[in-house]
Amino acid sequence: MKTKMTQFTGGERRRRSSTCSIFLSSIFLSSAWVSAAEFTISVTDAATQGPVAARVYVENAETGSRHFVRAHSTLAGVVYEKKNWANEKSIEHHTSVPAAPFVAENLPAGTYTLTVERGKEYFPETRSIVLAEGEKRAVETVALRRWVNMAERGWFSGETHLHRPLNELPVVMQAEDLNVAMPLTYWVTKAFTPPAQGNKNQSGEIPDRLMEVDATHVIWPRNTEYEIFTVGEHKHTLGALFVLNHRSVFDKGVPDWKPVAEQARAEGAVMDMDKLDWPFGMTLPLTSGATLYELANNHMWRCEFGLTKWVTPAPAFLQPPNGGTGGDERDWLAYTLGQYYTLLDAGFRLVPTAGTASGVHPVPAGFSRVYVKMDGAFSYEKWLAGLKEGRSFVTTGPMIFAEINGQQAGATLAGGSVKISAKILSEHPLANIEVVSNGRVVATLKPQNKPTPEGVRQSEVAAEIPAATSGWLCLRCTEDRPDRRLRFAHTAPWWNEVPGKPLRPSQQEKDYLIARVKAEIARSTGIVPASALAEYEAALKHFETMPTEERQKD
């Protein structure tokens, strides 16, 4: 049974809109209030000329003050106002508005920068608006130009790490054109506490069935985040792991992980590993059996990068060229990828996914997202199956369409050399395209960056890669943006099986995994119960007995 989302369009949205108006009025001096100005605007799709939902930013060009807008609709806009605790410049203030006109009101006279965005598939539009004292003007329609239509190509987007209330999601998802949302409605931060008693759970009814915004935008509402910061009386961070697509309200706390994993599998749920720099991160593939990893993760933002210190230090081979405990967003991506590649080399068939933790961090929903390929009409069931199988790529910007031996990512190939073909579309020129196999870049392909009629850049590349051993292959790329910010895309793996030549990690990777688990055992002895330590010990034994390949990562 599916639930329509119209039940979430009433008083709560009107209350948020009212709160926004109060906020706007309170930030101005009385003299400015007397001469307050406003403008009204509507947003359309440039091709269809029909109204579309969007994300709206209003900033005073002279003072830098940020403002919100109000929708002229029975569906109120959704105000989002977040600042990062580690970097006061990491600010995300916007309003998600439905497909209806909106008004920016109670503004002092001045010059305003209006920015309108809609997910990943449209060009952003920015314009300057000059308001005189008391002026009330209607600004012409903003027509957003689409540069790619992923749904027409059979690709549908989703996010598996959201902290947005259910009643906000219909407008937010349409403003971002995000097809699937998996909000973490159950959230527990204390060891042994069942999610049914989670200290950060969403309030109200959380249905055990699919909720439809419309035919191609849906929410699976029951998802749980175990993010453990305390164990008994101890402040003792373990880290985070998500259980997605479950039906019951889980009545088991962690650790131990085995009972939770068994319940999850029985309900058709999937386990998704958050960032692997968490202290217990490298124990999770064994202790939980997780099959998803948040490769495009919640430290990747539209605003200024903020979280520059890693929880667990990074050896140089996982964060080239710098290594260490922190850095910029490129260092963070290198560390994120390096941890993923190490686990792939260790034999774990992990599928990448994407999440923002929007609701906690200063980032729009769907800024990091995963696209899943499916045949025929959209359905949540087919989308989830495609995600599990790895027919997908993650992105914060470019769109990457790749095949190896004529097959989509997630396929198992029959060994030998492989033929890669890919087409990549990007809003800005690509800086690089790389083929990664068994943790190493095996081919660097030159982007063509040919302009398209839609105004984006297109690169078509092909390569043939020899394969002496079994393993995996992925494609990745990054944009060369004027603002120097990081935008990347990364496919899920293809698996290549060469008879008699199994995939093995390097000694360097093996040593790293052993050291991580040993450190967690030492840190947690006397704090977590013996049964949890036994899970860690099993993971350690697994890593210690892995055979290795005679190589070092570059």
PDB file of N, CA and C in Angstrom, residues 15 89 145 302 308:
ATOM      1  N   ARG A  15       2.606  27.234   9.552  1.00  0.00           N
ATOM      2  CA  ARG A  15       3.362  27.688  10.723  1.00  0.00           C
ATOM      3  C   ARG A  15       4.792  28.047  10.340  1.00  0.00           C
ATOM      4  N   LYS A  89      31.786  30.351   8.244  1.00  0.00           N
ATOM      5  CA  LYS A  89      31.532  30.751   6.862  1.00  0.00           C
ATOM      6  C   LYS A  89      30.773  29.693   6.072  1.00  0.00           C
ATOM      7  N   ARG A 145      16.914  26.564 -17.394  1.00  0.00           N
ATOM      8  CA  ARG A 145      17.262  25.769 -18.569  1.00  0.00           C
ATOM      9  C   ARG A 145      17.813  24.408 -18.133  1.00  0.00           C
ATOM     10  N   ARG A 302      27.620  22.509  -0.818  1.00  0.00           N
ATOM     11  CA  ARG A 302      27.544  23.619  -1.777  1.00  0.00           C
ATOM     12  C   ARG A 302      28.284  24.826  -1.227  1.00  0.00           C
ATOM     13  N   THR A 308      37.429  20.028   8.487  1.00  0.00           N
ATOM     14  CA  THR A 308      38.785  19.841   7.967  1.00  0.00           C
ATOM     15  C   THR A 308      39.644  18.919   8.817  1.00  0.00           C
TER      16      THR A 308
END
